[in-house]
Tab-separated table of C-alpha atoms in Angstrom:
chain	number	residue	atom	x	y	z
Y	1	UNK	CA	29.008	-10.063	-15.777
Y	2	UNK	CA	28.925	-7.297	-13.186
Y	3	UNK	CA	25.536	-5.831	-14.036
Y	4	UNK	CA	22.331	-7.375	-12.715
Y	5	UNK	CA	19.389	-8.044	-15.046
Y	6	UNK	CA	17.172	-8.935	-12.077
Y	7	UNK	CA	15.539	-12.185	-11.090
Y	8	UNK	CA	13.160	-14.067	-13.338
Y	9	UNK	CA	10.462	-16.513	-12.302
Y	10	UNK	CA	12.695	-19.578	-12.500
Y	11	UNK	CA	15.204	-17.965	-10.098
Y	12	UNK	CA	12.936	-18.307	-7.028
Y	13	UNK	CA	12.547	-21.210	-4.620
Y	14	UNK	CA	9.875	-21.643	-1.949
Y	15	UNK	CA	11.353	-21.047	1.502
Y	16	UNK	CA	14.158	-18.819	0.247
Y	17	UNK	CA	14.825	-15.726	2.383
Y	18	UNK	CA	16.086	-12.628	0.589
Y	19	UNK	CA	17.797	-9.791	2.459
Y	20	UNK	CA	17.221	-6.664	0.365
Y	21	UNK	CA	19.979	-4.133	-0.170
Y	22	UNK	CA	20.411	-0.461	0.778
Y	23	UNK	CA	18.857	0.483	4.133
Y	24	UNK	CA	17.311	3.947	4.168
Y	25	UNK	CA	17.231	6.590	6.897
Y	26	UNK	CA	14.035	8.626	6.744
Y	27	UNK	CA	13.772	12.322	7.538
Y	28	UNK	CA	11.396	15.229	7.288
Y	29	UNK	CA	12.389	15.398	3.636
Y	30	UNK	CA	10.407	12.271	2.818
Y	31	UNK	CA	7.428	13.673	4.712
Y	32	UNK	CA	7.568	16.985	2.812
Y	33	UNK	CA	7.858	15.245	-0.557
Y	34	UNK	CA	5.035	12.861	0.308
Y	35	UNK	CA	2.741	15.739	1.219
Y	36	UNK	CA	3.737	17.538	-1.984
Y	37	UNK	CA	3.024	14.538	-4.192
Y	38	UNK	CA	-0.346	13.670	-2.646
Y	39	UNK	CA	-3.078	15.819	-1.071
Y	40	UNK	CA	-2.170	14.227	2.285
Y	41	UNK	CA	-3.195	16.267	5.335
Y	42	UNK	CA	-3.903	13.886	8.185
Y	43	UNK	CA	-3.449	15.918	11.369
Y	44	UNK	CA	-1.599	13.185	13.264
Y	45	UNK	CA	1.131	13.081	10.606
Y	46	UNK	CA	1.243	16.839	10.026
Y	47	UNK	CA	1.588	18.270	13.533
Y	48	UNK	CA	3.865	17.328	16.432
Y	49	UNK	CA	1.562	19.241	18.783
Y	50	UNK	CA	-1.519	17.327	17.576
Y	51	UNK	CA	0.328	14.008	17.893
Y	52	UNK	CA	1.474	14.821	21.439
Y	53	UNK	CA	-2.115	15.625	22.401
Y	54	UNK	CA	-2.924	12.088	21.203
Y	55	UNK	CA	-0.323	10.487	23.446
Y	56	UNK	CA	2.541	10.155	20.951
Y	57	UNK	CA	5.987	11.768	21.386
Y	58	UNK	CA	5.760	13.547	18.003
Y	59	UNK	CA	4.152	13.194	14.595
Y	60	UNK	CA	5.141	9.820	13.109
Y	61	UNK	CA	5.875	9.352	9.437
Y	62	UNK	CA	2.770	8.693	7.351
Y	63	UNK	CA	1.956	4.983	7.393
Y	64	UNK	CA	2.304	4.739	3.632
Y	65	UNK	CA	5.774	6.328	3.718
Y	66	UNK	CA	6.849	3.306	5.754
Y	67	UNK	CA	5.042	0.985	3.336
Y	68	UNK	CA	6.557	2.545	0.200
Y	69	UNK	CA	10.047	2.568	1.701
Y	70	UNK	CA	9.887	-1.103	2.717
Y	71	UNK	CA	8.264	-2.059	-0.598
Y	72	UNK	CA	10.823	-0.131	-2.664
Y	73	UNK	CA	13.712	-2.057	-1.115
Y	74	UNK	CA	12.189	-5.315	-2.348
Y	75	UNK	CA	11.727	-4.350	-5.993
Y	76	UNK	CA	15.247	-5.158	-7.332
Y	77	UNK	CA	14.915	-8.705	-5.987
Y	78	UNK	CA	11.200	-9.390	-6.390
Y	79	UNK	CA	9.612	-7.330	-9.134
Y	80	UNK	CA	12.316	-5.837	-11.333
Y	81	UNK	CA	11.040	-8.033	-14.173
Y	82	UNK	CA	7.411	-7.911	-13.108
Y	83	UNK	CA	4.500	-7.854	-15.499
Y	84	UNK	CA	2.225	-6.569	-12.725
Y	85	UNK	CA	1.905	-6.439	-8.955
Y	86	UNK	CA	-1.248	-8.431	-8.248
Y	87	UNK	CA	-2.290	-8.190	-4.618
Y	88	UNK	CA	-1.650	-7.945	-0.880
Y	89	UNK	CA	-2.745	-9.747	2.281
Y	90	UNK	CA	-1.945	-10.157	5.980
Y	91	UNK	CA	-0.387	-6.706	6.305
Y	92	UNK	CA	0.172	-5.139	9.742
Y	93	UNK	CA	1.848	-1.939	10.899
Y	94	UNK	CA	3.566	-3.002	14.119
Y	95	UNK	CA	5.381	0.169	15.211
Y	96	UNK	CA	5.258	3.833	14.175
Y	97	UNK	CA	8.212	5.042	12.113
Y	98	UNK	CA	9.828	8.306	13.164
Y	99	UNK	CA	12.143	10.746	11.378
Y	100	UNK	CA	15.657	9.407	11.889
Y	101	UNK	CA	14.653	5.732	11.754
Y	102	UNK	CA	16.533	3.531	9.287
Y	103	UNK	CA	14.479	0.898	7.478
Y	104	UNK	CA	15.554	-2.239	5.656
Y	105	UNK	CA	13.566	-5.122	4.199
Y	106	UNK	CA	13.689	-8.884	3.966
Y	107	UNK	CA	11.346	-11.266	2.162
Y	108	UNK	CA	10.618	-14.987	2.228
Y	109	UNK	CA	9.262	-16.741	-0.850
Y	110	UNK	CA	6.083	-18.540	0.239
Y	111	UNK	CA	4.527	-19.533	-3.079
Y	112	UNK	CA	5.180	-20.091	-6.807
Y	113	UNK	CA	2.889	-20.894	-9.714
Y	114	UNK	CA	3.546	-20.693	-13.434
Y	115	UNK	CA	0.876	-18.923	-15.501
Y	116	UNK	CA	-1.070	-20.793	-18.155
Y	117	UNK	CA	0.805	-19.185	-21.069
Y	118	UNK	CA	4.151	-20.456	-19.723
Y	119	UNK	CA	5.883	-17.094	-20.231
Y	120	UNK	CA	5.619	-15.894	-16.623
Y	121	UNK	CA	4.711	-16.999	-13.137
Y	122	UNK	CA	3.288	-15.684	-9.900
Y	123	UNK	CA	5.632	-15.278	-6.931
Y	124	UNK	CA	4.246	-14.860	-3.392
Y	125	UNK	CA	6.502	-13.276	-0.752
Y	126	UNK	CA	6.118	-12.327	2.891
Y	127	UNK	CA	8.031	-9.100	3.470
Y	128	UNK	CA	9.134	-7.539	6.762
Y	129	UNK	CA	10.402	-4.017	7.280
Y	130	UNK	CA	12.900	-3.672	10.127
Y	131	UNK	CA	14.303	-0.594	11.828
Y	132	UNK	CA	17.842	0.123	13.003
Y	133	UNK	CA	17.219	-1.925	16.168
Y	134	UNK	CA	16.132	-4.956	14.159
Y	135	UNK	CA	12.526	-4.511	15.312
Y	136	UNK	CA	9.789	-5.254	12.778
Y	137	UNK	CA	7.761	-2.141	11.953
Y	138	UNK	CA	5.693	-3.566	9.096
Y	139	UNK	CA	4.888	-6.926	7.522
Y	140	UNK	CA	2.751	-7.987	4.579
Y	141	UNK	CA	2.298	-10.610	1.872
Y	142	UNK	CA	2.211	-9.653	-1.776
Y	143	UNK	CA	2.126	-11.568	-5.012
Y	144	UNK	CA	3.512	-10.458	-8.319
Y	145	UNK	CA	3.577	-11.800	-11.875
Y	146	UNK	CA	7.198	-12.133	-13.013
Y	147	UNK	CA	8.520	-12.866	-16.499
Y	148	UNK	CA	10.401	-16.068	-17.202
Y	149	UNK	CA	13.892	-15.818	-18.614
Y	150	UNK	CA	13.229	-18.871	-20.785
Y	151	UNK	CA	9.657	-19.796	-21.650
Y	152	UNK	CA	10.808	-23.376	-22.194
Y	153	UNK	CA	12.182	-23.716	-18.653
Y	154	UNK	CA	10.285	-26.375	-16.665
Y	155	UNK	CA	7.654	-25.105	-14.252
Y	156	UNK	CA	8.292	-25.589	-10.522
Y	157	UNK	CA	5.799	-27.491	-8.434
Y	158	UNK	CA	2.915	-25.122	-7.794
Y	159	UNK	CA	2.678	-23.863	-4.211
Y	160	UNK	CA	-0.129	-21.419	-3.465
Y	161	UNK	CA	-0.125	-20.124	0.126
Y	162	UNK	CA	-3.271	-20.225	2.224
Y	163	UNK	CA	-3.764	-16.600	3.267
Y	164	UNK	CA	-6.177	-15.204	5.829
Y	165	UNK	CA	-9.062	-13.242	4.273
Y	166	UNK	CA	-8.469	-10.427	6.758
Y	167	UNK	CA	-6.534	-9.420	9.857
Y	168	UNK	CA	-8.666	-10.062	12.942
Y	169	UNK	CA	-9.468	-6.974	15.001
Y	170	UNK	CA	-7.903	-8.690	18.015
Y	171	UNK	CA	-4.593	-8.889	16.128
Y	172	UNK	CA	-4.333	-5.176	15.407
Y	173	UNK	CA	-1.266	-3.577	17.006
Y	174	UNK	CA	-1.858	-0.081	18.386
Y	175	UNK	CA	0.929	2.467	18.882
Y	176	UNK	CA	2.109	2.649	22.462
Y	177	UNK	CA	0.531	5.553	24.323
Y	178	UNK	CA	-2.114	6.356	21.705
Y	179	UNK	CA	-5.026	8.140	23.404
Y	180	UNK	CA	-7.862	9.853	21.529
Y	181	UNK	CA	-9.861	10.952	24.599
Y	182	UNK	CA	-8.723	14.554	24.099
Y	183	UNK	CA	-8.907	14.472	20.285
Y	184	UNK	CA	-9.450	17.900	18.693
Y	185	UNK	CA	-11.962	17.422	15.887
Y	186	UNK	CA	-11.780	21.062	14.805
Y	187	UNK	CA	-8.021	20.871	14.217
Y	188	UNK	CA	-8.381	17.504	12.486
Y	189	UNK	CA	-10.726	19.082	9.957
Y	190	UNK	CA	-13.847	16.956	10.326
Y	191	UNK	CA	-16.393	16.210	13.058
Y	192	UNK	CA	-17.236	12.594	12.175
Y	193	UNK	CA	-16.142	10.011	14.738
Y	194	UNK	CA	-16.134	6.206	14.912
Y	195	UNK	CA	-19.731	5.987	16.083
Y	196	UNK	CA	-20.955	8.022	13.101
Y	197	UNK	CA	-20.030	5.283	10.593
Y	198	UNK	CA	-22.259	2.273	9.932
Y	199	UNK	CA	-21.282	-1.041	8.358
Y	200	UNK	CA	-22.351	-0.964	4.714
Y	201	UNK	CA	-22.136	2.826	4.458
Y	202	UNK	CA	-20.471	4.112	1.295
Y	203	UNK	CA	-18.716	7.466	0.958
Y	204	UNK	CA	-17.959	9.313	-2.263
Y	205	UNK	CA	-14.792	11.308	-1.600
Y	206	UNK	CA	-15.760	13.800	-4.321
Y	207	UNK	CA	-12.321	15.101	-5.327
Y	208	UNK	CA	-10.033	13.939	-8.134
Y	209	UNK	CA	-6.381	14.194	-9.152
Y	210	UNK	CA	-5.082	13.870	-12.721
Y	211	UNK	CA	-1.851	11.882	-12.773
Y	212	UNK	CA	1.100	13.493	-14.553
Y	213	UNK	CA	4.231	11.758	-15.847
Y	214	UNK	CA	6.549	13.982	-13.824
Y	215	UNK	CA	4.923	13.365	-10.453
Y	216	UNK	CA	4.614	9.601	-10.762
Y	217	UNK	CA	8.226	9.358	-11.936
Y	218	UNK	CA	9.340	11.471	-8.971
Y	219	UNK	CA	7.300	9.358	-6.574
Y	220	UNK	CA	8.658	6.078	-7.902
Y	221	UNK	CA	12.233	7.349	-7.663
Y	222	UNK	CA	11.553	8.686	-4.158
Y	223	UNK	CA	10.751	5.157	-2.964
Y	224	UNK	CA	13.706	3.741	-4.953
Y	225	UNK	CA	11.340	1.479	-6.878
Y	226	UNK	CA	13.332	0.266	-9.867
Y	227	UNK	CA	10.701	-1.869	-11.657
Y	228	UNK	CA	11.293	-1.525	-15.388
Y	229	UNK	CA	7.610	-1.126	-16.284
Y	230	UNK	CA	7.528	2.197	-14.416
Y	231	UNK	CA	10.516	3.779	-16.181
Y	232	UNK	CA	11.242	2.150	-19.517
Y	233	UNK	CA	8.546	2.846	-22.125
Y	234	UNK	CA	9.944	0.051	-24.322
Y	235	UNK	CA	9.245	-2.519	-21.601
Y	236	UNK	CA	5.547	-2.720	-22.447
Y	237	UNK	CA	4.006	-3.566	-25.812
Y	238	UNK	CA	1.838	-0.444	-25.683
Y	239	UNK	CA	4.898	1.784	-25.163
Y	240	UNK	CA	3.486	3.350	-21.991
Y	241	UNK	CA	4.993	3.612	-18.522
Y	242	UNK	CA	2.834	1.930	-15.911
Y	243	UNK	CA	2.015	4.026	-12.835
Y	244	UNK	CA	3.399	2.434	-9.667
Y	245	UNK	CA	0.455	0.899	-7.817
Y	246	UNK	CA	1.603	2.462	-4.557
Y	247	UNK	CA	1.212	5.882	-6.163
Y	248	UNK	CA	-2.466	5.079	-6.754
Y	249	UNK	CA	-2.818	3.803	-3.166
Y	250	UNK	CA	-1.434	7.041	-1.739
Y	251	UNK	CA	-3.552	9.197	-4.036
Y	252	UNK	CA	-6.715	7.339	-3.063
Y	253	UNK	CA	-5.859	7.381	0.633
Y	254	UNK	CA	-5.224	11.133	0.512
Y	255	UNK	CA	-8.454	11.752	-1.408
Y	256	UNK	CA	-10.354	9.830	1.283
Y	257	UNK	CA	-9.607	12.673	3.723
Y	258	UNK	CA	-12.843	14.246	2.494
Y	259	UNK	CA	-15.225	12.055	4.478
Y	260	UNK	CA	-12.647	10.087	6.491
Y	261	UNK	CA	-10.353	12.796	7.857
Y	262	UNK	CA	-10.355	11.176	11.287
Y	263	UNK	CA	-9.285	7.729	10.049
Y	264	UNK	CA	-5.855	8.696	11.243
Y	265	UNK	CA	-3.654	5.599	11.200
Y	266	UNK	CA	-3.585	2.502	8.997
Y	267	UNK	CA	-2.856	-0.534	11.180
Y	268	UNK	CA	-3.623	-3.458	8.862
Y	269	UNK	CA	-3.877	-4.320	5.178
Y	270	UNK	CA	-6.404	-7.127	4.751
Y	271	UNK	CA	-6.411	-7.441	0.990
Y	272	UNK	CA	-5.663	-5.446	-2.091
Y	273	UNK	CA	-5.832	-5.702	-5.845
Y	274	UNK	CA	-4.536	-3.442	-8.601
Y	275	UNK	CA	-7.551	-4.125	-10.763
Y	276	UNK	CA	-6.508	-2.281	-13.939
Y	277	UNK	CA	-3.422	-0.313	-15.025
Y	278	UNK	CA	-3.143	3.422	-14.451
Y	279	UNK	CA	-1.333	5.723	-16.873
Y	280	UNK	CA	-0.367	9.377	-16.996
Y	281	UNK	CA	-3.382	11.468	-17.952
Y	282	UNK	CA	-5.844	9.364	-15.961
Y	283	UNK	CA	-7.882	11.236	-13.355
Y	284	UNK	CA	-8.082	9.300	-10.094
Y	285	UNK	CA	-11.109	9.504	-7.803
Y	286	UNK	CA	-11.995	7.406	-4.771
Y	287	UNK	CA	-14.858	6.020	-2.737
Y	288	UNK	CA	-14.977	3.977	0.449
Y	289	UNK	CA	-17.240	1.395	2.035
Y	290	UNK	CA	-17.369	0.603	5.763
Y	291	UNK	CA	-16.884	-3.158	6.128
Y	292	UNK	CA	-16.599	-3.590	9.899
Y	293	UNK	CA	-16.107	-1.765	13.181
Y	294	UNK	CA	-14.240	-2.774	16.342
Y	295	UNK	CA	-13.424	-1.275	19.690
Y	296	UNK	CA	-9.807	-1.315	20.857
Y	297	UNK	CA	-8.128	-1.324	24.281
Y	298	UNK	CA	-6.597	2.123	23.661
Y	299	UNK	CA	-8.498	4.984	25.347
Y	300	UNK	CA	-10.886	6.733	22.988
Y	301	UNK	CA	-9.729	4.696	19.980
Y	302	UNK	CA	-11.914	2.647	17.652
Y	303	UNK	CA	-11.027	0.733	14.483
Y	304	UNK	CA	-12.855	0.857	11.165
Y	305	UNK	CA	-12.399	-1.738	8.445
Y	306	UNK	CA	-12.664	0.113	5.165
Y	307	UNK	CA	-12.736	-0.760	1.484
Y	308	UNK	CA	-10.977	1.967	-0.494
Y	309	UNK	CA	-11.662	1.927	-4.237
Y	310	UNK	CA	-9.771	4.112	-6.712
Y	311	UNK	CA	-11.330	4.675	-10.124
Y	312	UNK	CA	-10.551	6.706	-13.214
Y	313	UNK	CA	-12.579	8.902	-15.518
Y	314	UNK	CA	-15.769	7.345	-16.831
Y	315	UNK	CA	-16.486	5.361	-13.669
Y	316	UNK	CA	-20.043	5.046	-12.380
Y	317	UNK	CA	-20.274	5.966	-8.664
Y	318	UNK	CA	-19.834	2.936	-6.379
Y	319	UNK	CA	-19.660	0.498	-9.317
Y	320	UNK	CA	-16.985	-2.169	-8.746
Y	321	UNK	CA	-17.540	-5.351	-10.765
Y	322	UNK	CA	-19.584	-6.413	-13.756
Y	323	UNK	CA	-22.101	-9.257	-14.065
Y	324	UNK	CA	-19.189	-11.587	-14.885
Y	325	UNK	CA	-17.614	-10.897	-11.465
Y	326	UNK	CA	-14.616	-9.117	-12.993
Y	327	UNK	CA	-13.541	-5.611	-12.080
Y	328	UNK	CA	-14.933	-2.912	-14.319
Y	329	UNK	CA	-12.265	-1.367	-16.595
Y	330	UNK	CA	-12.454	1.999	-14.793
Y	331	UNK	CA	-11.536	0.448	-11.417
Y	332	UNK	CA	-7.844	0.886	-10.574
Y	333	UNK	CA	-7.572	-0.259	-6.963
Y	334	UNK	CA	-9.591	-2.274	-4.457
Y	335	UNK	CA	-7.972	-2.018	-1.014
Y	336	UNK	CA	-9.262	-3.459	2.265
Y	337	UNK	CA	-7.659	-2.022	5.419
Y	338	UNK	CA	-8.133	-1.229	9.113
Y	339	UNK	CA	-7.716	2.351	10.347
Y	340	UNK	CA	-7.848	3.920	13.814
Y	341	UNK	CA	-10.405	6.638	14.564
Y	342	UNK	CA	-11.547	8.530	17.702
Y	343	UNK	CA	-14.659	7.174	19.417
């Protein structure tokens, strides 16, 4: 058989390293499409002149363009037959990605556990994105629930990786040359700096975006994400196409501009959960909570640890979980990350 139905849960082995196919060279086209799909307007990613004033040679690609590109490469091997993408940990952006860079991905299986119903299992992988020089630009762990080909197939020995609850501030990697001492707050669009944010502070980002079928399908194709649940309406019992979780991440991140416009670069992904499914017609809103603050060795640069929560219509402001400890049904995303901001 020449066609590929994708891997099922019983096809993985702990320790296996998977080199993912089809490297991709990024250009200004990806940037333009990204900014068209999301209300993204971070100054550092929009203007070469602004980026040069911050010590960089030009405007890098948006951090999440790199993430989506690296993630998309992994889908045919990791989550083509996924039920759901469950979470993230230990993510770090190690180098900026520039127009003209070519990215590829490789993953190592670090954990396996069959679910209680015996029809699927959770697969943990550590993924690295590499550029044309073989240098790692991004790394992260994710875990995904994958269907079994045969429900009667014996379960592998359960291996659940021990993952760090967060990336330590000392382990954040800052772009070479980054310098916010001459940062132009007027051009960035907001006056709030690192010292204006307090741990425990919560920010309602006010704005909302209603998700349409056309835009989420375009976005998922843009990142070459081939997971069946995003395209094939017959792949789910409810007959609906699931919105790619990365689409929700980018929407929420872009919406956070209103209140966090100067959180310019994502440098770490501490944790993340796609709490509930998102479908076309849902209106996505976002709020953030400041979890921690840290100084960095780069001139004029501080780091904020932020919780970014995406919700849909009907959500109560700043409500996250119920009395039972489970996410409320209106919560779509709970993302914990570090971002760089001028002091």
